[in-house]
Tab-separated table of C-alpha atoms in Angstrom:
chain	number	residue	atom	x	y	z
A	1212	MET	CA	49.866	38.631	-5.467
A	1213	SER	CA	47.652	39.651	-8.658
A	1214	SER	CA	44.121	40.097	-8.819
A	1215	LYS	CA	41.309	40.001	-11.360
A	1216	LYS	CA	40.369	43.591	-12.810
A	1217	GLU	CA	36.696	43.412	-12.820
A	1218	LYS	CA	35.127	45.165	-15.988
A	1219	PRO	CA	33.032	48.357	-16.014
A	1220	THR	CA	29.017	48.158	-15.602
A	1221	LYS	CA	27.263	48.864	-18.547
A	1222	GLY	CA	24.154	48.333	-17.358
A	1223	LYS	CA	21.388	46.866	-15.088
A	1224	ILE	CA	18.110	44.749	-15.929
A	1225	LEU	CA	15.817	44.836	-13.579
A	1226	LEU	CA	12.822	42.514	-12.818
A	1227	THR	CA	9.911	42.723	-10.173
A	1228	GLY	CA	6.701	40.738	-9.629
A	1229	LYS	CA	4.710	39.138	-7.217
A	1230	ILE	CA	5.200	35.459	-6.503
A	1231	ARG	CA	1.831	33.326	-5.388
A	1232	ASN	CA	1.874	29.855	-4.394
A	1233	GLU	CA	-0.992	27.873	-5.992
A	1234	SER	CA	-0.410	25.040	-4.083
A	1235	PRO	CA	1.503	24.053	-0.378
A	1236	LEU	CA	5.316	25.068	-0.052
A	1237	ILE	CA	7.526	22.895	2.008
A	1238	ILE	CA	11.032	24.687	2.162
A	1239	GLY	CA	12.042	22.951	5.483
A	1240	THR	CA	14.956	23.740	7.794
A	1241	GLY	CA	15.260	20.130	8.859
A	1242	LYS	CA	13.772	18.237	11.691
A	1243	GLY	CA	12.361	20.008	14.709
A	1244	ASP	CA	10.772	19.738	17.940
A	1245	ALA	CA	7.498	18.829	17.323
A	1246	VAL	CA	7.228	17.890	13.977
A	1247	ASP	CA	9.877	16.086	11.303
A	1248	THR	CA	10.243	19.338	8.877
A	1249	GLU	CA	9.900	22.756	9.947
A	1250	VAL	CA	9.191	25.803	7.757
A	1251	ILE	CA	11.662	27.714	7.457
A	1252	LEU	CA	11.535	31.477	8.958
A	1253	ASN	CA	12.978	34.824	8.520
A	1254	GLU	CA	14.329	37.328	11.034
A	1255	LYS	CA	10.491	38.173	12.065
A	1256	GLY	CA	9.554	34.618	12.408
A	1257	GLN	CA	7.992	34.777	8.686
A	1258	PRO	CA	7.853	32.320	5.978
A	1259	TYR	CA	9.660	32.850	3.148
A	1260	ILE	CA	11.414	31.725	-0.016
A	1261	PRO	CA	14.960	31.648	0.340
A	1262	ALA	CA	16.708	33.185	-3.323
A	1263	THR	CA	19.174	30.295	-3.412
A	1264	SER	CA	15.691	28.183	-3.449
A	1265	PHE	CA	14.420	30.311	-5.683
A	1266	THR	CA	17.208	30.416	-8.560
A	1267	GLY	CA	17.905	27.003	-8.133
A	1268	ALA	CA	14.285	25.779	-8.829
A	1269	LEU	CA	14.256	28.498	-12.179
A	1270	LYS	CA	17.787	27.339	-13.151
A	1271	HIS	CA	16.875	23.358	-12.991
A	1272	HIS	CA	13.406	24.290	-14.711
A	1273	LEU	CA	15.508	25.946	-17.862
A	1274	GLU	CA	18.030	23.251	-18.477
A	1275	ASN	CA	15.636	20.060	-18.307
A	1276	GLU	CA	12.685	22.122	-19.986
A	1277	TYR	CA	14.572	24.499	-22.980
A	1278	GLU	CA	17.599	24.690	-25.366
A	1279	THR	CA	19.222	27.171	-23.370
A	1280	ALA	CA	22.830	26.808	-24.591
A	1281	GLU	CA	25.397	29.605	-22.963
A	1282	ILE	CA	22.698	31.794	-21.848
A	1283	VAL	CA	21.841	29.754	-18.797
A	1284	THR	CA	25.589	29.465	-18.026
A	1285	SER	CA	25.843	33.151	-18.200
A	1286	VAL	CA	22.945	34.347	-16.122
A	1287	PHE	CA	23.550	31.470	-13.595
A	1288	GLY	CA	26.925	31.382	-13.420
A	1289	SER	CA	28.995	27.965	-13.563
A	1290	GLY	CA	32.409	26.993	-11.776
A	1291	ASP	CA	34.987	29.682	-12.212
A	1292	LEU	CA	31.929	32.090	-13.999
A	1293	GLN	CA	30.515	34.542	-11.834
A	1294	SER	CA	27.210	34.856	-12.225
A	1295	ILE	CA	25.508	38.170	-13.357
A	1296	MET	CA	22.079	37.618	-11.945
A	1297	ILE	CA	21.071	38.858	-7.868
A	1298	VAL	CA	18.273	37.654	-6.595
A	1299	ASP	CA	16.409	39.007	-3.178
A	1300	ASP	CA	14.875	36.600	-0.636
A	1301	LEU	CA	11.507	36.400	-1.364
A	1302	TYR	CA	9.604	38.091	1.804
A	1303	PRO	CA	5.814	37.657	2.061
A	1304	LEU	CA	3.596	40.290	1.024
A	1305	ASP	CA	0.570	39.135	3.589
A	1306	ALA	CA	0.544	37.035	6.583
A	1307	PRO	CA	1.339	33.267	4.991
A	1308	VAL	CA	-0.660	30.163	7.022
A	1309	VAL	CA	1.361	27.387	8.142
A	1310	THR	CA	-0.235	24.380	8.763
A	1311	THR	CA	0.753	20.624	9.493
A	1312	ARG	CA	0.369	17.971	7.645
A	1313	ASP	CA	1.252	14.122	8.636
A	1314	GLY	CA	2.438	11.444	6.105
A	1315	ILE	CA	2.350	7.628	6.303
A	1316	LYS	CA	3.764	4.628	4.775
A	1317	ILE	CA	1.308	1.864	4.352
A	1318	ASN	CA	2.975	-1.570	3.876
A	1319	ARG	CA	1.065	-3.406	0.611
A	1320	LEU	CA	1.200	-6.485	1.947
A	1321	THR	CA	-0.956	-6.116	5.047
A	1322	GLY	CA	-2.448	-2.842	4.640
A	1323	ILE	CA	-1.540	-1.025	7.472
A	1324	VAL	CA	1.287	1.282	8.434
A	1325	GLU	CA	4.497	0.721	8.576
A	1326	ASP	CA	5.818	0.713	12.387
A	1327	LYS	CA	7.854	4.074	12.855
A	1328	LYS	CA	6.816	5.373	9.322
A	1329	LYS	CA	4.587	7.975	9.942
A	1330	TYR	CA	5.869	11.352	9.591
A	1331	ASP	CA	4.895	15.411	10.478
A	1332	TYR	CA	5.455	18.484	8.377
A	1333	GLU	CA	4.506	22.112	8.289
A	1334	LEU	CA	3.587	23.809	4.994
A	1335	VAL	CA	2.696	27.250	3.702
A	1336	GLU	CA	-1.093	26.969	2.525
A	1337	LYS	CA	-1.718	27.930	-0.575
A	1338	GLY	CA	-2.440	31.822	-1.663
A	1339	SER	CA	-0.087	33.506	-0.067
A	1340	GLU	CA	2.331	36.216	-1.865
A	1341	PHE	CA	5.814	37.146	-2.149
A	1342	ASN	CA	7.876	39.969	-3.330
A	1343	LEU	CA	10.148	38.849	-5.975
A	1344	ARG	CA	13.104	41.111	-7.524
A	1345	ILE	CA	15.816	40.122	-9.529
A	1346	GLU	CA	18.979	42.676	-10.767
A	1347	LEU	CA	21.242	41.352	-13.566
A	1348	THR	CA	24.382	43.615	-14.313
A	1349	ILE	CA	25.611	43.747	-18.003
A	1350	ARG	CA	29.585	44.342	-17.928
A	1351	ASP	CA	31.707	45.862	-20.598
A	1352	GLY	CA	32.079	43.765	-23.596
A	1353	GLU	CA	29.042	41.330	-22.525
A	1354	GLU	CA	26.219	43.932	-24.626
A	1355	ASP	CA	25.716	40.976	-26.827
A	1356	ILE	CA	23.963	38.626	-24.391
A	1357	GLU	CA	21.758	41.235	-23.621
A	1358	SER	CA	19.036	40.237	-26.119
A	1359	SER	CA	19.457	36.814	-24.923
A	1360	VAL	CA	18.801	37.722	-21.105
A	1361	PHE	CA	15.891	39.234	-22.193
A	1362	SER	CA	14.561	36.010	-24.165
A	1363	LEU	CA	15.333	34.335	-20.804
A	1364	LEU	CA	13.339	36.323	-18.850
A	1365	ALA	CA	10.607	36.543	-21.093
A	1366	THR	CA	10.472	32.799	-20.786
A	1367	VAL	CA	10.810	32.535	-17.078
A	1368	VAL	CA	7.741	34.702	-16.898
A	1369	ASP	CA	5.635	32.755	-19.521
A	1370	GLU	CA	6.946	29.559	-17.264
A	1371	LEU	CA	5.724	31.276	-13.861
A	1372	GLU	CA	2.318	32.801	-15.355
A	1373	SER	CA	1.366	29.099	-16.522
A	1374	GLY	CA	2.283	27.468	-13.362
A	1375	ALA	CA	4.767	25.056	-14.767
A	1376	ILE	CA	7.718	26.004	-12.117
A	1377	SER	CA	7.457	24.672	-8.966
A	1378	ILE	CA	9.781	24.963	-5.787
A	1379	GLY	CA	10.797	23.285	-2.594
A	1380	ALA	CA	9.932	19.475	-1.228
A	1381	MET	CA	7.016	17.028	-2.884
A	1382	GLY	CA	6.840	18.622	-6.502
A	1383	SER	CA	5.764	15.775	-7.875
A	1384	LYS	CA	3.102	15.272	-5.285
A	1385	GLY	CA	1.705	18.877	-6.518
A	1386	PHE	CA	3.509	20.790	-3.624
A	1387	GLY	CA	4.952	24.467	-4.451
A	1388	LYS	CA	3.566	25.069	-7.576
A	1389	ILE	CA	4.329	29.212	-8.032
A	1390	THR	CA	2.675	32.077	-10.379
A	1391	ILE	CA	3.792	35.429	-10.913
A	1392	SER	CA	1.773	38.748	-11.427
A	1393	GLU	CA	2.291	42.437	-11.950
A	1394	VAL	CA	5.594	41.949	-13.949
A	1395	LYS	CA	7.780	44.681	-14.499
A	1396	ALA	CA	10.894	44.909	-16.882
A	1397	TYR	CA	13.332	47.621	-16.506
A	1398	ARG	CA	16.858	48.523	-18.484
A	1399	PHE	CA	19.371	51.148	-17.411
A	1400	VAL	CA	22.135	51.932	-19.481
A	1401	PHE	CA	25.706	53.526	-18.435
A	1402	PRO	CA	26.836	56.325	-17.962
A	1403	GLU	CA	23.585	57.965	-19.380
A	1404	ASP	CA	21.157	56.314	-16.762
A	1405	GLY	CA	23.385	56.420	-13.983
A	1406	ARG	CA	21.626	58.655	-11.556
A	1407	LYS	CA	18.079	57.365	-12.305
A	1408	TRP	CA	19.810	53.726	-10.604
A	1409	LEU	CA	21.085	55.780	-7.782
A	1410	LYS	CA	17.476	57.435	-7.371
A	1411	TYR	CA	16.248	53.828	-7.998
A	1412	LEU	CA	18.442	52.379	-5.129
A	1413	ALA	CA	17.848	55.269	-2.624
A	1414	ASN	CA	13.750	55.702	-3.239
A	1415	GLY	CA	12.300	52.522	-5.451
A	1416	LEU	CA	10.471	52.648	-8.442
A	1417	THR	CA	8.895	55.759	-9.103
A	1418	GLU	CA	6.796	56.707	-12.592
A	1419	ASP	CA	9.958	58.464	-13.404
A	1420	SER	CA	11.264	55.098	-13.963
A	1421	ASN	CA	8.261	53.893	-16.523
A	1422	HIS	CA	10.470	54.949	-19.393
A	1423	LEU	CA	13.093	52.755	-18.900
A	1424	SER	CA	10.421	49.941	-18.940
A	1425	VAL	CA	11.171	46.828	-21.098
A	1426	ASN	CA	8.261	44.590	-22.872
A	1427	LEU	CA	9.436	41.153	-22.690
A	1428	LYS	CA	6.451	39.880	-24.884
A	1429	LYS	CA	8.178	41.437	-27.862
A	1430	TYR	CA	11.443	38.991	-26.776
A	1431	PRO	CA	11.193	35.277	-28.519
A	1432	LYS	CA	11.037	32.575	-26.421
A	1433	LEU	CA	13.817	29.791	-25.601
A	1434	GLU	CA	13.191	26.574	-27.971
A	1435	LYS	CA	11.496	24.274	-25.562
A	1436	ARG	CA	12.455	20.457	-25.225
A	1437	ASN	CA	9.433	17.961	-25.941
A	1438	ASN	CA	9.950	16.377	-22.997
A	1439	LEU	CA	6.173	15.493	-22.134
A	1440	LEU	CA	4.952	12.072	-22.743
A	1441	LEU	CA	1.386	12.036	-21.133
A	1442	ASP	CA	-0.936	14.645	-19.732
A	1443	ILE	CA	-4.475	13.760	-18.382
A	1444	ASP	CA	-7.018	16.277	-17.367
A	1445	ALA	CA	-9.512	14.386	-15.893
A	1446	VAL	CA	-13.030	15.021	-13.896
A	1447	PHE	CA	-14.398	12.575	-11.192
A	1448	GLU	CA	-16.745	12.564	-8.791
A	1449	ILE	CA	-16.889	10.829	-5.410
A	1450	LYS	CA	-18.959	7.691	-5.433
A	1451	ASN	CA	-20.333	7.694	-1.753
A	1452	SER	CA	-17.715	9.728	0.624
A	1453	LEU	CA	-13.921	10.662	0.856
A	1454	MET	CA	-11.824	11.266	3.556
A	1455	ILE	CA	-8.403	12.855	3.370
A	1456	GLY	CA	-7.791	13.027	7.132
A	1457	SER	CA	-6.494	16.316	8.328
A	1458	SER	CA	-3.565	15.913	11.007
A	1459	ILE	CA	-4.888	17.859	13.440
A	1460	VAL	CA	-8.248	18.697	14.976
A	1461	GLU	CA	-8.542	21.953	16.264
A	1462	SER	CA	-10.854	21.584	19.416
A	1463	GLY	CA	-13.953	23.884	19.884
A	1464	GLU	CA	-15.389	25.442	23.054
A	1465	ASP	CA	-16.881	21.475	24.004
A	1466	GLU	CA	-13.707	19.026	22.885
A	1467	ASP	CA	-16.404	16.427	23.937
A	1468	LYS	CA	-18.296	17.230	20.634
A	1469	ASP	CA	-15.757	17.568	18.261
A	1470	PRO	CA	-15.073	14.754	15.917
A	1471	ASP	CA	-11.913	12.402	16.428
A	1472	LYS	CA	-10.957	12.754	12.669
A	1473	THR	CA	-12.442	15.724	9.885
A	1474	ALA	CA	-11.744	15.697	6.271
A	1475	LEU	CA	-8.676	18.046	5.444
A	1476	THR	CA	-9.068	21.411	4.385
A	1477	SER	CA	-6.998	24.447	2.869
A	1478	ARG	CA	-8.157	28.225	2.667
A	1479	GLU	CA	-11.619	27.253	3.221
A	1480	GLN	CA	-11.665	24.223	0.977
A	1481	PHE	CA	-11.556	20.512	1.373
A	1482	VAL	CA	-8.696	18.878	0.116
A	1483	LEU	CA	-7.550	15.974	-2.554
A	1484	SER	CA	-3.676	15.609	-1.409
A	1485	GLY	CA	-1.196	15.278	-4.369
A	1486	THR	CA	0.267	12.733	-2.037
A	1487	ALA	CA	-2.690	10.773	-0.937
A	1488	LEU	CA	-3.585	10.426	-4.909
A	1489	LYS	CA	0.117	9.680	-5.917
A	1490	GLY	CA	0.562	7.051	-3.571
A	1491	ALA	CA	-2.866	5.227	-4.571
A	1492	ILE	CA	-1.585	5.894	-8.198
A	1493	ARG	CA	1.466	4.216	-7.252
A	1494	ASP	CA	-0.039	1.226	-5.571
A	1495	ARG	CA	-2.118	0.333	-7.953
A	1496	ALA	CA	0.366	0.517	-10.625
A	1497	VAL	CA	2.853	-1.977	-9.077
A	1498	ARG	CA	-0.258	-4.346	-8.477
A	1499	ILE	CA	-0.889	-4.232	-12.013
A	1500	HIS	CA	2.757	-4.501	-13.017
A	1501	ASN	CA	3.092	-7.591	-10.497
A	1502	THR	CA	0.279	-9.293	-11.728
A	1503	LEU	CA	0.956	-9.189	-15.450
A	1504	SER	CA	4.404	-9.845	-15.483
A	1505	GLY	CA	4.135	-12.991	-13.193
A	1506	LYS	CA	7.282	-12.298	-11.939
A	1507	ASN	CA	8.040	-13.015	-8.002
A	1508	VAL	CA	8.195	-9.963	-6.886
A	1509	SER	CA	8.326	-8.949	-2.403
A	1510	ALA	CA	5.116	-7.509	-1.939
A	1511	ASN	CA	6.186	-4.788	-0.338
A	1512	GLU	CA	9.026	-4.196	-2.415
A	1513	ASP	CA	8.632	-1.963	-5.905
A	1514	PRO	CA	9.649	-3.329	-9.393
A	1515	GLU	CA	12.807	-1.829	-10.824
A	1516	ASP	CA	10.924	0.183	-13.307
A	1517	ILE	CA	8.105	1.138	-11.706
A	1518	LYS	CA	11.094	2.527	-9.117
A	1519	GLU	CA	12.400	4.375	-12.292
A	1520	LEU	CA	8.689	5.749	-12.818
A	1521	PHE	CA	7.793	7.046	-9.812
A	1522	GLY	CA	11.131	7.957	-8.108
A	1523	TRP	CA	13.032	6.185	-5.493
A	1524	VAL	CA	14.713	6.367	-2.443
A	1525	ASP	CA	17.210	4.194	-0.684
A	1526	GLU	CA	16.028	4.539	3.011
A	1527	GLU	CA	18.004	1.930	4.205
A	1528	GLY	CA	21.112	3.738	2.981
A	1529	LYS	CA	22.586	0.798	1.301
A	1530	ASP	CA	23.391	2.336	-1.436
A	1531	SER	CA	22.546	5.967	-0.777
A	1532	TYR	CA	20.531	6.201	-4.244
A	1533	LYS	CA	17.760	8.472	-5.490
A	1534	SER	CA	16.087	9.012	-8.534
A	1535	LYS	CA	13.196	11.634	-9.297
A	1536	SER	CA	9.833	10.562	-10.213
A	1537	ARG	CA	8.714	11.027	-13.763
A	1538	VAL	CA	4.790	10.618	-12.641
A	1539	ARG	CA	3.433	14.171	-11.319
A	1540	VAL	CA	-0.086	14.918	-9.993
A	1541	THR	CA	-1.531	18.311	-8.604
A	1542	GLU	CA	-3.511	18.568	-5.145
A	1543	SER	CA	-7.340	19.317	-6.153
A	1544	TYR	CA	-9.329	21.584	-4.129
A	1545	ILE	CA	-13.111	20.730	-3.922
A	1546	ASN	CA	-16.022	23.597	-2.499
A	1547	LYS	CA	-17.359	23.317	0.544
A	1548	ASN	CA	-21.157	23.737	-0.970
A	1549	THR	CA	-20.608	21.303	-3.375
A	1550	VAL	CA	-20.138	18.588	-1.296
A	1551	HIS	CA	-21.948	16.915	2.019
A	1552	HIS	CA	-20.084	16.843	5.158
A	1553	GLU	CA	-21.451	15.154	8.274
A	1554	ARG	CA	-20.317	13.268	11.052
A	1555	GLN	CA	-20.646	9.629	11.267
A	1556	PRO	CA	-20.179	7.462	14.630
A	1557	ARG	CA	-17.994	4.461	14.228
A	1558	ILE	CA	-17.327	1.416	16.547
A	1559	LYS	CA	-14.812	-1.097	17.133
A	1560	ILE	CA	-15.827	-4.747	17.342
A	1561	ASP	CA	-14.037	-8.043	19.015
A	1562	ARG	CA	-13.354	-10.276	16.673
A	1563	PHE	CA	-13.182	-13.005	18.613
A	1564	THR	CA	-16.460	-12.079	20.983
A	1565	GLY	CA	-18.385	-10.244	18.779
A	1566	GLY	CA	-19.203	-7.427	21.100
A	1567	VAL	CA	-18.273	-3.755	20.702
A	1568	ILE	CA	-14.618	-3.128	22.640
A	1569	GLY	CA	-15.438	-0.684	25.467
A	1570	GLY	CA	-14.272	3.121	24.703
A	1571	ALA	CA	-13.851	2.602	21.328
A	1572	LEU	CA	-16.626	4.614	20.423
A	1573	PHE	CA	-15.478	7.606	17.903
A	1574	GLU	CA	-16.787	9.944	15.397
A	1575	THR	CA	-15.397	10.624	11.821
A	1576	GLU	CA	-16.452	13.595	8.996
A	1577	PRO	CA	-15.820	12.899	6.343
A	1578	ILE	CA	-16.949	14.721	3.001
A	1579	TRP	CA	-20.126	13.153	0.966
A	1580	HIS	CA	-21.180	13.335	-3.103
A	1581	LYS	CA	-23.199	16.078	-3.462
A	1582	GLU	CA	-22.386	18.066	-6.912
A	1583	GLU	CA	-18.727	18.244	-6.538
A	1584	LYS	CA	-16.282	18.420	-9.541
A	1585	ILE	CA	-12.989	17.189	-8.776
A	1586	LYS	CA	-10.601	17.794	-11.370
A	1587	VAL	CA	-7.177	15.852	-11.606
A	1588	LYS	CA	-4.386	16.153	-13.369
A	1589	ILE	CA	-1.660	13.308	-13.813
A	1590	GLN	CA	1.558	13.829	-15.983
A	1591	VAL	CA	4.365	11.236	-17.078
A	1592	LYS	CA	7.701	12.920	-18.459
A	1593	LYS	CA	9.595	10.970	-21.050
A	1594	GLN	CA	12.670	8.678	-19.999
A	1595	LYS	CA	15.799	9.748	-21.585
A	1596	ASP	CA	17.033	7.990	-24.429
A	1597	ARG	CA	14.613	5.067	-23.866
A	1598	ASP	CA	11.650	4.208	-25.110
A	1599	SER	CA	8.824	4.929	-22.374
A	1600	PHE	CA	5.578	4.457	-24.257
A	1601	TRP	CA	5.109	1.444	-22.044
A	1602	GLY	CA	4.112	3.769	-18.967
A	1603	VAL	CA	1.768	5.178	-20.918
A	1604	GLY	CA	-0.049	2.070	-21.396
A	1605	LEU	CA	0.457	1.453	-17.421
A	1606	MET	CA	-1.170	4.879	-16.658
A	1607	LEU	CA	-4.439	3.903	-19.047
A	1608	LEU	CA	-4.701	1.306	-17.062
A	1609	VAL	CA	-4.026	2.689	-13.688
A	1610	LEU	CA	-6.747	5.497	-15.062
A	1611	LYS	CA	-9.333	3.029	-15.860
A	1612	ASP	CA	-9.502	1.443	-12.384
A	1613	LEU	CA	-10.243	4.740	-10.773
A	1614	TRP	CA	-12.586	5.914	-13.549
A	1615	ASN	CA	-14.419	2.898	-12.418
A	1616	ALA	CA	-14.471	3.293	-9.041
A	1617	ASP	CA	-12.326	0.560	-8.400
A	1618	LEU	CA	-9.018	2.687	-6.789
A	1619	PRO	CA	-9.747	4.069	-3.233
A	1620	VAL	CA	-7.956	7.430	-2.562
A	1621	GLY	CA	-7.421	8.520	1.119
A	1622	GLY	CA	-8.415	6.653	4.430
A	1623	GLU	CA	-11.019	4.279	5.583
A	1624	LYS	CA	-10.950	2.338	2.526
A	1625	SER	CA	-12.019	-0.986	4.176
A	1626	ILE	CA	-15.701	0.464	4.953
A	1627	GLY	CA	-16.093	1.876	0.877
A	1628	ARG	CA	-14.449	5.700	1.118
A	1629	GLY	CA	-12.140	7.023	-1.451
A	1630	LEU	CA	-14.009	5.847	-4.611
A	1631	LEU	CA	-14.165	8.393	-7.162
A	1632	VAL	CA	-16.186	7.952	-10.894
A	1633	GLY	CA	-14.952	9.815	-13.778
A	1634	ARG	CA	-17.324	12.035	-15.603
A	1635	ARG	CA	-14.630	13.069	-18.525
A	1636	ALA	CA	-11.202	13.352	-19.394
A	1637	ARG	CA	-8.472	14.893	-22.172
A	1638	ILE	CA	-5.503	12.663	-22.819
A	1639	ARG	CA	-2.601	13.792	-24.542
A	1640	VAL	CA	0.315	11.601	-25.023
A	1641	ASP	CA	3.355	12.935	-27.501
A	1642	GLY	CA	1.256	15.119	-29.398
A	1643	ARG	CA	-1.882	12.899	-30.075
A	1644	GLU	CA	-5.082	13.929	-28.120
A	1645	PHE	CA	-8.228	11.659	-26.705
A	1646	GLU	CA	-11.026	12.792	-25.332
A	1647	ILE	CA	-13.476	10.815	-23.319
A	1648	GLU	CA	-16.918	11.503	-21.479
A	1649	GLU	CA	-19.773	9.946	-20.237
A	1650	ASN	CA	-23.084	10.568	-22.137
A	1651	GLU	CA	-26.357	10.628	-20.976
A	1652	LYS	CA	-26.671	6.920	-21.782
A	1653	GLY	CA	-24.110	6.252	-19.053
A	1654	THR	CA	-21.931	4.900	-22.201
A	1655	LEU	CA	-18.443	6.376	-22.978
A	1656	ASP	CA	-17.879	8.970	-25.962
A	1657	ILE	CA	-14.238	8.701	-27.253
A	1658	LYS	CA	-12.822	10.701	-29.591
A	1659	GLY	CA	-9.287	9.806	-30.765
A	1660	ASP	CA	-8.002	6.559	-32.163
A	1661	ARG	CA	-8.849	4.125	-30.020
A	1662	ASP	CA	-6.318	1.443	-31.785
A	1663	ILE	CA	-3.848	3.814	-30.659
A	1664	MET	CA	-4.895	4.036	-27.274
A	1665	GLU	CA	-4.823	0.020	-27.419
A	1666	LYS	CA	-1.113	-0.028	-28.756
A	1667	TYR	CA	0.006	1.816	-25.263
A	1668	VAL	CA	-1.288	-0.542	-23.359
A	1669	SER	CA	-0.167	-3.386	-25.845
A	1670	LYS	CA	3.607	-1.914	-25.254
A	1671	PHE	CA	2.891	-1.910	-21.566
A	1672	LEU	CA	2.200	-5.520	-22.001
A	1673	GLU	CA	4.897	-6.084	-24.068
A	1674	HIS	CA	7.645	-4.644	-21.466
A	1675	VAL	CA	6.372	-6.758	-18.291
A	1676	GLY	CA	6.362	-10.156	-20.916
A	1677	ARG	CA	2.982	-10.374	-21.782
A	1678	GLN	CA	3.065	-10.448	-25.511
A	1679	LYS	CA	0.371	-13.266	-25.773
A	1680	HIS	CA	-2.085	-10.991	-23.893
A	1681	ALA	CA	-0.967	-7.970	-26.497
A	1682	GLN	CA	-2.217	-9.965	-29.204
A	1683	ASN	CA	-5.335	-11.220	-27.760
């Protein structure tokens, strides 16, 4: 039996750095004993990022966002073509904090949680650092791709530095955003640098390796596709109070004095979670769509174009189908010193007698308006080979409701919590830019062509079959 002879190694490229998760990270192992999704742990019981997850995220991002030609295939491999890249598992450089959050599914018709639709999941809180090491092998006859490899690495580093790459689950809800720091790249040429490579393998990088370093900034980046349709950066304040509930309240010395429910925190900051924000946005988008289309759609089922826009999974398994969301949001973090947080006792009233139900006294601890500035980011990607500007019009209508305190986010909506008030926003649509800001008189200053913004809304009205409204 003949075997294919491996080509001699002509060089090695090494990239090192620190990866930091800037938002919660979920790389799970599946259902656990206590929660529905457990964080994956290494042999020491520490959360880590598997190399397969990291390389998969890089490859997916490059293939979707860049004109990668053949270089991604050469580096990552495909089919019978072996990858030239080896990535180590990313082990933590500190002690990552693992917490548990819960999720629910709200029935749009009743406004309450659907039966058996509550789930718990573990996550690694933002702010942990992981060691990154990437090794690439250049073989005999492949020296001509070396420059392209450096361009690919320069592109990857640039995207990581800007926080454009996410990893793990719930990326469209703001989870898994990662950045890189302390980046170093090295080039070893064989046989001249053979001893230096062996010394590196034995002792790691030393000062003797500095002359082998490569400046990635001198290499051109790969050509980026224009995939982003809508990009909204907005600043909000809380109108009254906000309750994004924590799934677990840790008991202090006196359990009787602990509130029954507190506002969600992460690294000593309050959180407007991406799951709560995107859930509210999707729910309002469905309501606007159904109201303006006049179509007889099931109250608890999304229209097909909303499924395409926000993503959809066949939970019943009839079609084994799912589509990825084109809408992405980020988690928002609120400094504890910028809000009030105080308990509020509540009671439950018997609807028939009007009296207090015995034993139904409970306390919640929401956060209240003070001087907070809540940064919200919403992005929508283009729909391939189709005019998707109707989605811009829909999201502008949703933003209008969120801005005017007409779209509650989070829990306890029935008592007025979760309403936000818009203060300023920058909106970019396929190269055009608009700015909205409230002035001292309480009216809005708008920079940019208002007629263009109206045309986006008209596009949506046309999309749902309301041409006459678009003309009024």
